[in-house]
Amino acid sequence: MKNKFYITTPIYYVNARPHIGHAYTTIACDTIARRHRMLGDETLFLTGTDEHGQKIERAAQAAGKTPQEFTDEISAQFRSLWDRMGLSYDDFIRTTSPRHQQGVQALWRRIRDNGFIYKGTYTGQYCVFDELYVDAVGPGAPCPDCGRPTETVHEENYYFKLSAFQDQLIRLYTDQPDFIRPETRRNEVVAFVRGGLRDLSISRSTFSWGIPVPDDPKHIVYVWLDALANYITALGYGSNDESKFKRFWPADVHMIGKEIVRFHCVYWPAFLLAAGLPLPKGITAHGWLLFEESKMSKSRGNIVRAETIVEVLGADALRYFLLREVVFGQDGSFSFDALVQRYNSDLANGLGNLASRTLTMITRYFKGEVPYPSHSGQSKSDVAIIETAKKAIAEFGTLFDQYHFSRALESVWGLVAAVDKYIVENEPWALDEKKDESSRARLGTVLYTSAEALRIVTALAHPVMPDATAKIWAQLGLGDIGKFDASSLSWGQLHLGTKLGEVKAVFPRADKSAVERMQKMEEQSASQGASEISGQNASEGASGGPGKGAVDKTKALTTAATQAVSGKDASPDKASIAKPPATTLATAKSTPAPPEGKITIDDFAKVELRVAQVRTAERVKGADKLLRIEVDLGNEIRQLVAGIAEAYEPESLIGRKVVIVANLAPRKLRGLESNGMIVAASPEGGKPVLAGFLEDVPLGTRLK
Ligand code: MSP
């Protein structure tokens, strides 16, 4: 039977749109999952969205939506972005789904029946942002973790006997030193638990957006107990069919950001111990992506969206950059300049150039068939490449398994550089000119060696850059890389005479304008997004930003986070440097006034026409002409209300690509919010006819 491998991302809060900080965790997990699949493991990769809690309830309120409408929308944005990026998750769990709710209630009952839940009353300071009771005194006192003002809450709550698990947890960390990685995080957790554990309040009754406590529905389950349970509810825990749970639990790794270590390494194992369930095999915490020197986050207004990078350089470029540039486990800075620089040096000039020169020469000199190496004439330089390739295979495996992605890639790119040098030194073009037999044999050896090294680099890099490597693999004449069994990767498997596919550049060089384009796209999105999500910002704490919180010893786990926030926080001027208001772009140009009855190009540019695809369509009750339509813009799902019900059956629209005015101010029609307008020809006295395309065109593309 195959080995099983189960990996999870944290489930993402739906109070904000996804940014590359979220993409970072998901990409890391996707890469690991892909490598396990390539090695033949039966792999399950889970991600999803965390949709309950006061923070989300308030964000929905601020956006004028019901919590369910609101969470449906943002959860779909996460999912559609992951799809657009080609992330290979096997399951997407939403905490508002019935399967999850059922599983959470089953877990609660089990912990309760085992005697680890009791009822008590509590008055204390609650941090809505962190969804946590904190050690702070007095109304509005700042949260010691994030600095935002806390709220005084009096509640009759259910408590979890966390204190009963202190010794078992210490034993766990001692017996399994790899349970928490990296070691710095492990040490913080051990210090925290040694400092003493207090029982944990695990229900709320002051708001209602959550899962009802079994047999006492006045209370809802604490959002972290609800959220952590996703790792088992997605496997069918508590349902009629627990076969997946039996096969895949315990998880092989929970991948998380460093700010949620305590929840995963203390609370989660304690909940599982209380329920008598097996513990995950390991928890790995990575660092933060910083932008403009502080943690990328919506509340600081310094986010970068993955969509922008995907559109300009492709998803593989972002994946490679994040895993190569940032030392996994530590914080790392993101900048467009560094991204483009890395892209050009390692991908366009590195792997891309190696692929195109090697494959072009085989096409030219050997009619596109992999030539024979001459064993008798093997030179020192050939042997050196073979040795470097073997070393890269071994090192990549070891380093990757320890999640040292940057070093693993460095080792493989050492092979890319070595082959590049090898080609320059062996001058295949000069060998071809000589036309004698021994030069021809040597030419065959040099090109075989280069192509075989290219094959190995491609196979190793596949989990990191699935798309580009699939293309190179096909150009090498090897078919579908998805079917390749990487467990037997070794030198010399490239068959002689393999017929190459069509050779095409995989990583075209990016010039300076790529940086400008990405910056511009982000500026535009920030100015649009500012109005759309301003309501949500309020929900992240009404403070003017995180302040300096006192760090007591029980908060040892979050010390690093607090310091990063308070020490290097984005001051208002920094935030405005990061995101200049869009008006600076618009007002920079002064166009002469147009003749009467005409508009300027700038006037036209104000109308944002975009390609969208209809996902759902239904009639609006009591309105003959109206349809409620949900469209996918590539990076978000929008609801529109359109007066086309007399011209189109709702079902006939599903899947159709349409043009919408994407920046129209929202308005309400029959109580439904319409966020944009579908473009249609409206013949005098006739029915509207939707605008569309004859050629295929990506979602979200702007019409200009
Ligand atoms: N909903 C909780 C997790 C519950 S898991 C049972 C949560 N959600 S979150 O959306 O705020 O963050 C989820 C994860 O996104 C973080 O743990 C981290 O992995 C990732 N990141 C969000 N911002 C990030 C950066 N700026 N940099 C790197 N990763 C970041 O916490």
XYZ file of C-alpha atoms and ligand atoms in Angstrom:
735
model
C 0.000 0.000 0.000
C 1.145 3.527 -0.777
C 2.305 5.851 1.992
C -0.256 8.470 2.865
C 0.622 12.132 3.293
C -1.744 14.722 4.738
C -0.830 18.419 4.738
C -2.897 21.449 5.735
C -2.748 25.243 5.506
C -4.351 27.389 8.182
C -7.868 28.252 7.123
C -7.992 31.888 6.109
C -10.130 34.547 7.740
C -12.659 35.945 5.344
C -12.543 39.478 6.682
C -10.001 40.435 4.050
C -9.182 39.647 0.469
C -6.324 37.249 -0.131
C -2.827 38.694 -0.534
C 0.587 37.167 -1.153
C 1.048 36.521 2.585
C -1.817 34.009 2.346
C -0.526 32.778 -0.983
C 2.867 32.145 0.615
C 1.582 29.489 3.030
C -0.602 27.934 0.365
C 2.236 27.830 -2.168
C 4.583 26.193 0.348
C 1.985 23.491 1.069
C 1.208 23.052 -2.608
C 4.883 22.534 -3.361
C 5.247 19.950 -0.606
C 2.063 18.172 -1.697
C 3.261 18.049 -5.293
C 6.586 16.550 -4.308
C 4.855 13.856 -2.291
C 2.569 13.056 -5.202
C 5.604 12.828 -7.490
C 7.199 10.400 -5.053
C 4.102 8.224 -5.225
C 2.482 9.054 -1.875
C -1.281 9.113 -1.563
C -1.491 12.803 -0.797
C -4.213 14.948 0.675
C -3.747 18.705 0.671
C -6.369 20.677 2.574
C -7.065 24.384 2.666
C -10.159 26.472 3.342
C -11.698 29.482 5.044
C -12.379 30.411 8.672
C -15.724 32.148 8.635
C -17.142 32.494 12.136
C -16.488 34.921 14.962
C -17.194 38.440 16.002
C -14.560 39.939 13.741
C -16.310 38.532 10.699
C -19.782 39.316 11.955
C -18.749 42.946 12.306
C -16.990 43.061 8.963
C -20.183 41.805 7.310
C -22.230 44.395 9.154
C -19.899 47.161 8.032
C -20.220 45.951 4.447
C -24.047 45.966 4.705
C -24.321 42.222 4.177
C -25.467 39.241 6.161
C -22.550 37.230 7.553
C -23.408 34.355 5.217
C -23.523 36.546 2.096
C -20.312 38.186 3.140
C -18.439 34.984 3.863
C -19.736 33.321 0.687
C -18.274 36.148 -1.321
C -14.834 36.290 0.250
C -14.449 32.537 0.562
C -15.144 32.312 -3.183
C -12.458 34.900 -3.811
C -9.896 32.775 -2.001
C -10.943 29.703 -3.873
C -10.987 31.303 -7.267
C -7.564 32.851 -6.712
C -6.123 29.486 -5.678
C -7.659 27.981 -8.819
C -6.276 30.701 -10.995
C -2.846 30.084 -9.518
C -3.151 26.370 -10.225
C -2.855 25.378 -6.554
C -3.506 21.677 -6.264
C -5.551 21.506 -3.057
C -7.613 18.330 -2.781
C -10.270 19.743 -0.506
C -11.482 23.187 0.529
C -13.209 23.318 3.883
C -15.478 26.152 4.956
C -16.344 26.447 8.624
C -19.901 27.429 7.678
C -20.439 24.117 5.872
C -22.740 21.518 7.461
C -20.022 18.836 7.422
C -17.789 21.071 9.528
C -20.498 22.094 11.975
C -21.476 18.479 12.520
C -17.840 17.503 13.134
C -17.240 20.359 15.592
C -20.289 19.364 17.607
C -19.134 15.744 17.662
C -15.710 16.845 18.909
C -17.294 19.040 21.595
C -19.472 16.162 22.818
C -16.505 13.862 22.995
C -14.376 16.307 24.995
C -17.370 17.063 27.247
C -18.183 13.379 27.771
C -14.564 12.762 28.708
C -14.995 15.318 31.508
C -12.888 18.210 30.212
C -15.573 20.878 29.816
C -17.289 22.761 32.662
C -19.414 25.913 33.004
C -18.244 29.085 34.762
C -18.573 32.868 34.685
C -16.013 35.265 33.488
C -15.427 38.995 33.385
C -12.418 40.082 31.426
C -10.893 41.923 28.541
C -11.476 40.407 25.131
C -9.473 41.227 22.004
C -11.853 40.979 19.055
C -9.002 41.134 16.562
C -7.166 38.137 18.042
C -10.431 36.449 19.127
C -8.891 35.926 22.551
C -9.305 36.857 26.219
C -6.169 38.692 27.242
C -4.380 39.825 30.371
C -5.341 43.468 30.326
C -7.023 45.542 33.008
C -9.860 48.021 32.526
C -12.192 49.020 29.719
C -10.399 49.704 26.434
C -7.014 48.549 27.779
C -4.720 47.656 24.881
C -4.301 44.026 23.907
C -0.796 42.923 24.929
C -0.465 41.027 21.644
C -1.635 43.462 19.002
C -2.107 46.706 20.900
C -5.702 47.223 19.817
C -8.221 48.302 22.492
C -9.897 45.372 24.216
C -13.554 45.075 25.177
C -14.838 44.245 28.651
C -16.946 41.117 28.492
C -19.061 39.447 31.211
C -20.031 36.000 30.153
C -21.254 32.717 31.424
C -18.972 30.438 29.503
C -17.963 26.887 29.035
C -14.383 26.216 29.987
C -11.903 23.698 28.729
C -9.598 22.140 31.342
C -6.412 23.173 29.575
C -4.520 23.186 32.873
C -4.960 19.407 33.081
C -2.709 18.956 30.031
C 0.394 20.854 31.030
C 2.493 17.792 31.879
C 1.340 15.779 28.873
C 2.188 18.650 26.564
C 5.664 19.102 28.038
C 6.204 15.372 27.621
C 5.062 15.594 24.016
C 7.514 18.402 23.196
C 10.316 16.511 24.925
C 9.626 13.082 23.424
C 9.062 14.442 19.928
C 11.492 17.295 19.457
C 10.339 17.634 15.834
C 6.708 18.128 16.800
C 7.191 21.890 16.457
C 9.532 23.245 13.835
C 11.681 25.332 13.682
C 13.390 25.001 17.019
C 13.013 28.670 17.968
C 9.241 28.264 17.908
C 9.478 25.041 19.867
C 11.477 26.750 22.578
C 8.908 29.541 22.823
C 6.085 27.038 23.190
C 7.910 25.053 25.860
C 8.592 28.249 27.834
C 4.946 29.273 27.514
C 3.591 25.954 28.732
C 6.137 25.734 31.553
C 4.920 29.169 32.673
C 1.591 27.531 33.582
C -1.633 26.922 31.691
C -4.974 28.367 32.701
C -8.295 26.853 31.685
C -9.615 28.221 28.452
C -12.997 29.766 27.795
C -14.412 27.883 24.805
C -17.866 29.334 24.267
C -19.376 32.765 23.644
C -22.876 34.076 24.222
C -22.498 37.786 23.439
C -22.830 37.295 19.688
C -24.290 34.572 17.528
C -22.181 34.047 14.385
C -20.821 30.616 15.162
C -21.631 26.968 15.739
C -24.162 26.309 18.533
C -22.845 24.435 21.539
C -24.465 20.986 21.582
C -27.438 20.877 23.950
C -27.069 24.576 24.862
C -27.576 26.645 21.703
C -27.546 29.997 23.567
C -23.802 29.565 23.406
C -21.612 29.282 20.363
C -18.330 27.434 20.132
C -15.166 29.534 20.567
C -13.891 30.384 17.112
C -10.460 28.796 17.586
C -11.897 25.459 18.708
C -14.255 25.692 15.734
C -11.424 26.580 13.329
C -8.816 24.069 14.508
C -11.313 21.257 14.167
C -11.336 21.823 10.384
C -8.307 19.572 10.112
C -10.451 16.588 11.126
C -13.930 17.638 10.037
C -12.678 17.851 6.441
C -11.848 14.156 6.766
C -15.393 13.337 7.790
C -14.783 13.172 11.545
C -18.154 12.945 13.283
C -20.003 11.998 10.091
C -21.472 8.656 8.999
C -18.399 7.937 6.931
C -15.130 8.254 8.791
C -13.087 6.237 6.307
C -11.077 9.238 5.141
C -10.440 10.216 8.740
C -9.168 6.722 9.473
C -6.920 6.764 6.415
C -5.414 10.250 6.679
C -5.462 11.281 10.327
C -3.107 12.185 11.945
C -1.898 14.961 9.671
C 1.713 14.706 8.629
C 2.147 18.449 8.847
C 0.119 21.501 9.754
C 1.794 24.449 8.077
C 1.142 27.761 9.837
C 2.404 31.327 10.181
C 4.390 32.108 13.322
C 1.638 34.238 14.855
C -0.679 31.276 15.386
C 1.793 28.903 16.992
C 0.148 28.909 20.399
C -3.232 27.887 19.045
C -1.765 25.018 17.050
C 0.944 23.766 19.366
C -0.807 24.153 22.729
C -4.581 24.306 22.329
C -4.977 21.922 19.412
C -2.978 19.025 20.880
C -4.754 19.572 24.206
C -8.194 19.401 22.535
C -7.166 16.212 20.747
C -5.751 14.646 23.915
C -8.992 15.491 25.700
C -10.963 13.828 22.925
C -8.663 10.804 22.964
C -7.653 11.365 19.344
C -4.177 10.979 17.821
C -2.004 14.097 17.538
C -0.653 15.541 14.280
C 2.854 14.374 13.483
C 4.267 17.852 13.210
C 3.581 21.562 13.051
C 5.813 23.853 11.031
C 5.726 27.606 11.434
C 7.036 29.959 8.802
C 7.851 33.652 9.096
C 6.126 36.669 7.674
C 6.349 38.316 4.342
C 7.218 41.909 4.963
C 6.446 44.724 2.605
C 7.834 48.190 3.204
C 9.443 46.665 6.307
C 6.327 45.604 8.143
C 4.106 42.524 8.076
C 1.962 42.526 5.014
C -1.588 42.870 6.253
C -4.793 44.547 5.284
C -5.001 46.688 8.384
C -1.642 48.248 7.557
C -2.676 48.809 3.958
C 0.566 47.365 2.665
C -0.613 44.303 0.861
C 0.397 43.010 -2.545
C -2.075 40.840 -4.404
C -0.951 37.635 -6.044
C -3.131 38.367 -9.091
C -0.877 41.210 -10.162
C 2.245 39.059 -10.174
C 0.453 36.157 -11.807
C -0.727 38.420 -14.597
C 2.650 40.015 -15.292
C 5.175 37.242 -14.590
C 3.097 34.109 -14.028
C 2.376 32.032 -10.930
C 5.616 30.065 -11.237
C 7.673 33.232 -10.914
C 5.933 34.096 -7.630
C 6.339 30.542 -6.337
C 10.009 30.397 -7.188
C 10.701 33.830 -5.756
C 8.998 33.153 -2.424
C 10.632 29.793 -1.878
C 14.078 30.820 -3.137
C 14.339 34.307 -1.696
C 12.819 33.854 1.746
C 14.549 31.559 4.209
C 11.662 29.362 5.293
C 10.897 29.919 8.966
C 12.260 33.463 8.960
C 10.701 36.762 7.918
C 11.488 37.871 4.406
C 10.976 41.072 2.466
C 8.996 41.325 -0.676
C 9.639 43.933 -3.333
C 8.782 44.119 -7.017
C 12.394 44.994 -7.856
C 13.750 41.926 -6.067
C 11.095 39.765 -7.718
C 11.969 40.904 -11.238
C 15.685 40.690 -10.546
C 15.376 37.122 -9.299
C 13.093 36.227 -12.180
C 15.573 37.492 -14.746
C 18.697 36.043 -13.184
C 17.424 32.591 -12.205
C 14.562 31.947 -14.582
C 14.952 33.959 -17.793
C 18.770 33.821 -17.877
C 19.101 30.654 -15.801
C 16.755 27.742 -16.390
C 14.948 29.326 -19.366
C 18.163 30.055 -21.193
C 19.600 26.605 -20.463
C 16.472 24.962 -21.823
C 16.240 27.023 -24.965
C 19.919 26.859 -25.924
C 20.217 23.107 -25.259
C 17.009 22.190 -27.043
C 17.607 24.576 -29.939
C 21.055 23.084 -30.556
C 19.693 19.525 -30.500
C 17.006 20.609 -32.961
C 19.546 22.274 -35.198
C 22.441 19.812 -35.036
C 20.587 16.507 -34.511
C 17.243 17.071 -36.219
C 15.491 17.303 -32.861
C 16.517 13.872 -31.537
C 18.500 13.396 -28.326
C 22.006 12.392 -29.447
C 24.217 9.575 -28.164
C 26.915 10.361 -25.632
C 30.265 8.814 -26.391
C 31.331 6.818 -23.341
C 34.854 6.283 -24.548
C 35.377 9.977 -25.039
C 33.993 11.074 -21.674
C 35.941 14.101 -20.463
C 36.562 15.418 -17.008
C 34.006 18.150 -17.568
C 31.289 15.577 -18.420
C 32.040 13.629 -15.265
C 31.920 16.825 -13.222
C 28.403 17.555 -14.505
C 27.260 14.013 -13.708
C 28.638 14.356 -10.175
C 27.022 17.775 -9.699
C 23.694 16.366 -10.903
C 23.871 13.413 -8.508
C 24.721 15.762 -5.672
C 21.788 18.030 -6.593
C 19.359 15.074 -6.540
C 20.556 13.969 -3.113
C 20.816 17.434 -1.583
C 17.495 18.598 -2.944
C 15.743 15.604 -1.383
C 17.302 16.059 2.029
C 16.927 19.822 2.174
C 13.408 19.827 0.779
C 12.224 17.246 3.296
C 13.404 19.582 6.038
C 11.594 22.447 4.306
C 14.844 24.281 3.562
C 13.408 25.306 0.213
C 15.847 28.090 -0.471
C 18.913 25.912 -0.005
C 17.327 23.040 -1.931
C 16.766 25.347 -4.895
C 20.209 26.842 -4.531
C 21.667 23.376 -4.931
C 19.669 22.721 -8.110
C 20.556 26.112 -9.541
C 24.194 25.246 -8.853
C 23.675 22.553 -11.473
C 22.065 25.057 -13.871
C 25.104 27.324 -13.544
C 27.516 24.420 -13.958
C 25.855 23.274 -17.187
C 25.828 26.816 -18.493
C 29.560 27.069 -17.935
C 30.050 23.594 -19.406
C 28.289 24.624 -22.615
C 30.353 27.802 -22.921
C 33.597 25.902 -22.354
C 32.777 23.053 -24.718
C 31.526 25.334 -27.512
C 29.112 22.947 -29.236
C 28.656 25.473 -32.076
C 32.404 25.241 -32.840
C 32.270 21.426 -32.693
C 29.456 21.477 -35.235
C 31.487 23.592 -37.611
C 34.370 21.085 -37.658
C 32.276 18.363 -39.279
C 34.762 15.534 -38.501
C 33.675 12.345 -36.810
C 35.276 12.872 -33.431
C 33.913 16.421 -33.153
C 30.490 15.054 -34.016
C 30.774 12.410 -31.285
C 31.921 15.060 -28.829
C 29.025 17.312 -29.857
C 26.631 14.430 -29.134
C 28.138 13.933 -25.681
C 28.022 17.623 -24.784
C 24.400 17.988 -25.851
C 23.311 14.704 -24.252
C 24.958 15.742 -20.983
C 23.288 19.175 -21.115
C 19.871 17.741 -21.948
C 20.087 15.089 -19.238
C 21.070 17.719 -16.668
C 18.164 19.845 -17.885
C 15.814 16.881 -17.401
C 17.003 16.438 -13.827
C 16.678 20.143 -12.994
C 13.192 20.133 -14.507
C 12.052 17.104 -12.515
C 13.429 18.497 -9.255
C 11.958 21.956 -9.825
C 8.549 20.629 -10.851
C 6.855 20.896 -7.445
C 8.058 24.500 -7.181
C 7.203 25.575 -10.746
C 4.621 23.108 -12.031
C 3.627 25.018 -15.117
C 6.972 25.988 -16.642
C 8.564 22.623 -15.891
C 5.648 20.795 -17.518
C 6.371 22.816 -20.651
C 10.116 22.093 -20.611
C 9.372 18.414 -19.977
C 7.144 18.290 -23.052
C 9.798 20.137 -25.080
C 12.269 17.454 -23.987
C 9.913 14.982 -25.626
C 9.020 13.326 -22.326
C 5.263 13.829 -22.378
C 3.265 14.512 -19.229
C 5.446 15.346 -16.234
C 2.506 14.553 -13.972
C 3.080 10.878 -14.723
C 6.769 10.921 -13.847
C 7.790 8.890 -10.810
C 10.454 11.015 -9.148
C 11.422 8.349 -6.634
C 13.703 6.775 -9.238
C 15.274 9.958 -10.573
C 18.898 9.283 -11.455
C 21.453 10.172 -14.106
C 21.211 8.542 -17.530
C 17.467 7.935 -17.861
C 17.044 10.225 -20.862
C 16.619 7.833 -23.773
C 18.788 8.239 -26.800
C 16.859 9.271 -29.839
C 14.018 10.844 -27.841
C 12.192 13.153 -30.237
C 11.975 16.674 -28.878
C 8.769 18.678 -28.873
C 8.459 22.178 -30.244
C 10.996 24.473 -28.569
C 9.596 27.715 -27.138
C 10.892 30.229 -24.581
C 9.396 29.521 -21.163
C 10.536 32.575 -19.215
C 10.680 35.633 -21.479
C 12.950 38.308 -20.001
C 11.163 40.970 -17.979
C 12.231 44.578 -18.395
C 11.832 47.581 -16.136
C 8.295 48.173 -17.274
C 7.262 44.935 -15.531
C 7.949 46.545 -12.145
C 6.089 49.695 -13.138
C 3.156 47.693 -14.420
C 2.837 45.725 -11.210
C 3.154 48.843 -9.079
C 0.497 50.588 -11.101
C -1.866 47.636 -10.843
C -1.456 47.603 -7.081
C -2.000 51.331 -6.789
C -5.195 51.065 -8.766
C -6.414 48.135 -6.750
C -5.604 49.931 -3.489
C -7.609 52.969 -4.469
C -10.567 50.834 -5.545
C -10.277 48.524 -2.572
C -9.952 51.372 -0.094
C -13.573 52.308 -0.511
C -14.809 48.744 -0.766
C -13.213 47.455 2.391
C -13.117 50.580 4.470
C -16.017 49.206 6.484
C -14.064 46.082 7.237
C -11.108 48.030 8.515
C -13.249 49.231 11.349
C -13.704 45.638 12.382
C -10.012 45.129 12.777
C -10.003 47.419 15.766
C -10.973 51.024 15.964
C -7.523 52.008 17.184
C -5.410 54.123 14.919
C -3.200 51.082 14.392
C -1.374 48.746 16.700
C 0.292 50.381 19.634
C 3.001 49.161 21.925
C 1.624 46.492 24.191
C 3.166 45.354 27.441
C 4.617 41.895 26.933
C 4.302 39.717 30.011
C 5.901 36.354 30.414
C 2.798 34.418 29.441
C 2.983 36.147 26.082
C 6.471 34.863 25.346
C 5.105 33.158 22.261
C 4.075 36.333 20.614
C 6.953 38.500 21.711
C 8.522 38.436 18.291
C 5.264 39.346 16.662
C 4.614 42.176 19.061
C 8.068 43.581 18.566
C 7.764 43.423 14.829
C 4.483 45.232 15.020
C 5.358 47.873 17.544
C 8.966 48.428 16.559
C 8.694 48.533 12.809
C 5.130 49.510 12.457
C 3.986 51.324 9.363
C 3.541 54.897 10.466
C 0.900 56.833 8.539
C 3.570 58.357 6.304
C 5.066 54.965 5.544
C 1.681 53.627 4.588
C 1.137 56.484 2.224
C 4.536 55.910 0.629
C 3.556 52.296 0.086
C 0.286 53.174 -1.562
C 0.187 56.637 -3.119
C -3.377 57.724 -3.731
C -4.522 56.929 -7.241
C -5.216 60.588 -7.884
C -1.496 61.190 -8.280
C -1.666 59.077 -11.404
C -4.766 60.705 -12.779
C -3.857 64.285 -12.041
C -0.299 64.004 -13.301
C -1.454 64.407 -16.899
C -3.403 67.443 -18.028
C -5.382 66.818 -21.180
C -6.936 69.769 -23.092
C -10.721 70.052 -22.835
C -12.442 68.048 -25.624
C -14.739 69.608 -28.246
C -18.395 69.677 -27.234
C -20.112 66.325 -27.356
C -16.782 64.432 -27.220
C -14.964 62.890 -24.287
C -11.223 62.605 -23.714
C -9.373 59.323 -23.509
C -9.063 60.009 -19.773
C -12.837 60.237 -19.523
C -13.132 56.877 -21.243
C -10.419 55.394 -19.028
C -12.602 56.122 -16.025
C -15.011 53.412 -17.152
C -13.567 50.086 -16.145
C -14.881 47.493 -18.569
C -13.837 43.947 -17.738
C -14.394 40.401 -18.908
C -16.390 38.287 -16.477
C -17.988 34.855 -16.536
C -21.468 34.106 -15.304
C -21.420 31.571 -12.461
C -25.009 31.667 -11.306
C -28.144 33.358 -12.582
C -31.680 33.406 -11.213
C -34.872 35.380 -11.576
C -35.564 38.093 -9.005
C -38.871 37.362 -7.322
C -41.580 39.833 -8.279
C -39.494 41.555 -10.982
C -40.148 40.264 -14.503
C -37.183 41.975 -16.048
C -34.498 41.339 -13.472
C -31.953 38.571 -13.024
C -29.646 38.202 -10.059
C -26.297 37.140 -11.491
C -22.998 36.189 -9.923
C -19.996 36.733 -12.142
C -16.388 35.668 -11.734
C -13.857 38.400 -12.488
C -10.888 36.111 -12.113
C -9.991 37.458 -8.700
C -13.390 38.032 -7.185
C -17.014 37.033 -7.438
C -19.557 39.837 -7.861
C -23.290 40.045 -7.617
C -25.067 42.050 -10.328
C -28.709 42.683 -10.929
C -29.423 43.005 -14.643
C -32.567 43.861 -16.603
C -32.195 41.067 -19.119
C -34.711 38.506 -17.814
C -36.982 38.961 -20.815
C -34.173 38.241 -23.253
C -32.319 35.382 -21.554
C -33.238 32.264 -19.587
C -31.058 32.265 -16.453
C -29.653 28.757 -17.176
C -28.530 29.771 -20.670
C -26.171 32.364 -19.189
C -24.147 30.089 -16.945
C -20.554 29.852 -18.120
C -20.994 32.680 -20.637
C -18.313 35.358 -20.816
C -19.708 38.872 -20.664
C -18.478 42.438 -20.365
C -19.223 44.345 -17.205
C -18.692 47.894 -16.022
C -16.672 46.946 -12.998
C -16.302 50.299 -11.268
C -19.898 51.401 -11.210
C -20.967 52.555 -7.740
C -23.072 49.801 -6.102
C -26.815 50.339 -6.051
C -29.779 48.400 -4.729
C -32.461 46.938 -6.972
C -35.371 45.197 -5.285
C -33.315 45.066 -2.112
C -30.410 43.342 -3.868
C -27.063 45.024 -4.196
C -25.799 45.301 -7.754
C -22.053 45.719 -8.059
C -21.556 46.672 -11.662
C -23.459 46.523 -14.907
C -23.582 44.001 -17.718
C -22.946 45.549 -21.121
C -25.567 44.824 -23.778
C -26.721 46.304 -27.054
C -30.198 47.687 -26.517
C -32.014 47.899 -29.847
C -34.878 50.373 -29.945
C -38.027 48.459 -28.955
C -36.150 45.136 -29.017
C -34.622 42.870 -26.402
C -31.121 43.488 -25.045
C -28.255 41.493 -26.603
C -25.217 40.791 -24.467
C -21.757 41.827 -25.657
C -19.305 38.901 -25.904
C -16.170 37.601 -27.589
C -15.445 35.247 -30.439
C -11.951 34.413 -29.130
C -11.211 33.119 -25.665
C -10.111 35.810 -23.262
C -8.968 35.540 -19.608
C -11.359 36.587 -16.861
C -10.789 40.064 -15.514
C -9.144 41.373 -18.698
C -9.779 45.077 -19.118
C -11.347 46.423 -22.309
C -9.561 49.509 -23.522
N -8.068 31.887 10.663
C -6.828 31.842 11.328
C -6.194 30.474 11.204
C -7.018 29.334 11.694
S -6.259 27.791 11.393
C -7.140 26.718 12.236
C -5.884 32.896 10.731
N -6.196 33.346 9.513
S -5.388 34.493 8.704
O -6.078 34.629 7.453
O -5.255 35.666 9.497
O -3.963 33.970 8.498
C -3.722 32.696 8.027
C -2.325 32.504 7.623
O -1.982 33.354 6.528
C -1.238 32.820 8.626
O -1.019 31.888 9.588
C -0.065 32.810 7.719
O 0.228 31.474 7.445
C -0.613 33.488 6.470
N -0.255 34.902 6.411
C -1.079 35.985 6.484
N -0.321 37.122 6.338
C 0.960 36.784 6.154
C 2.142 37.466 5.864
N 2.208 38.783 5.739
N 3.255 36.714 5.661
C 3.242 35.345 5.687
N 2.151 34.685 5.966
C 1.022 35.366 6.310
O -4.923 33.237 11.378
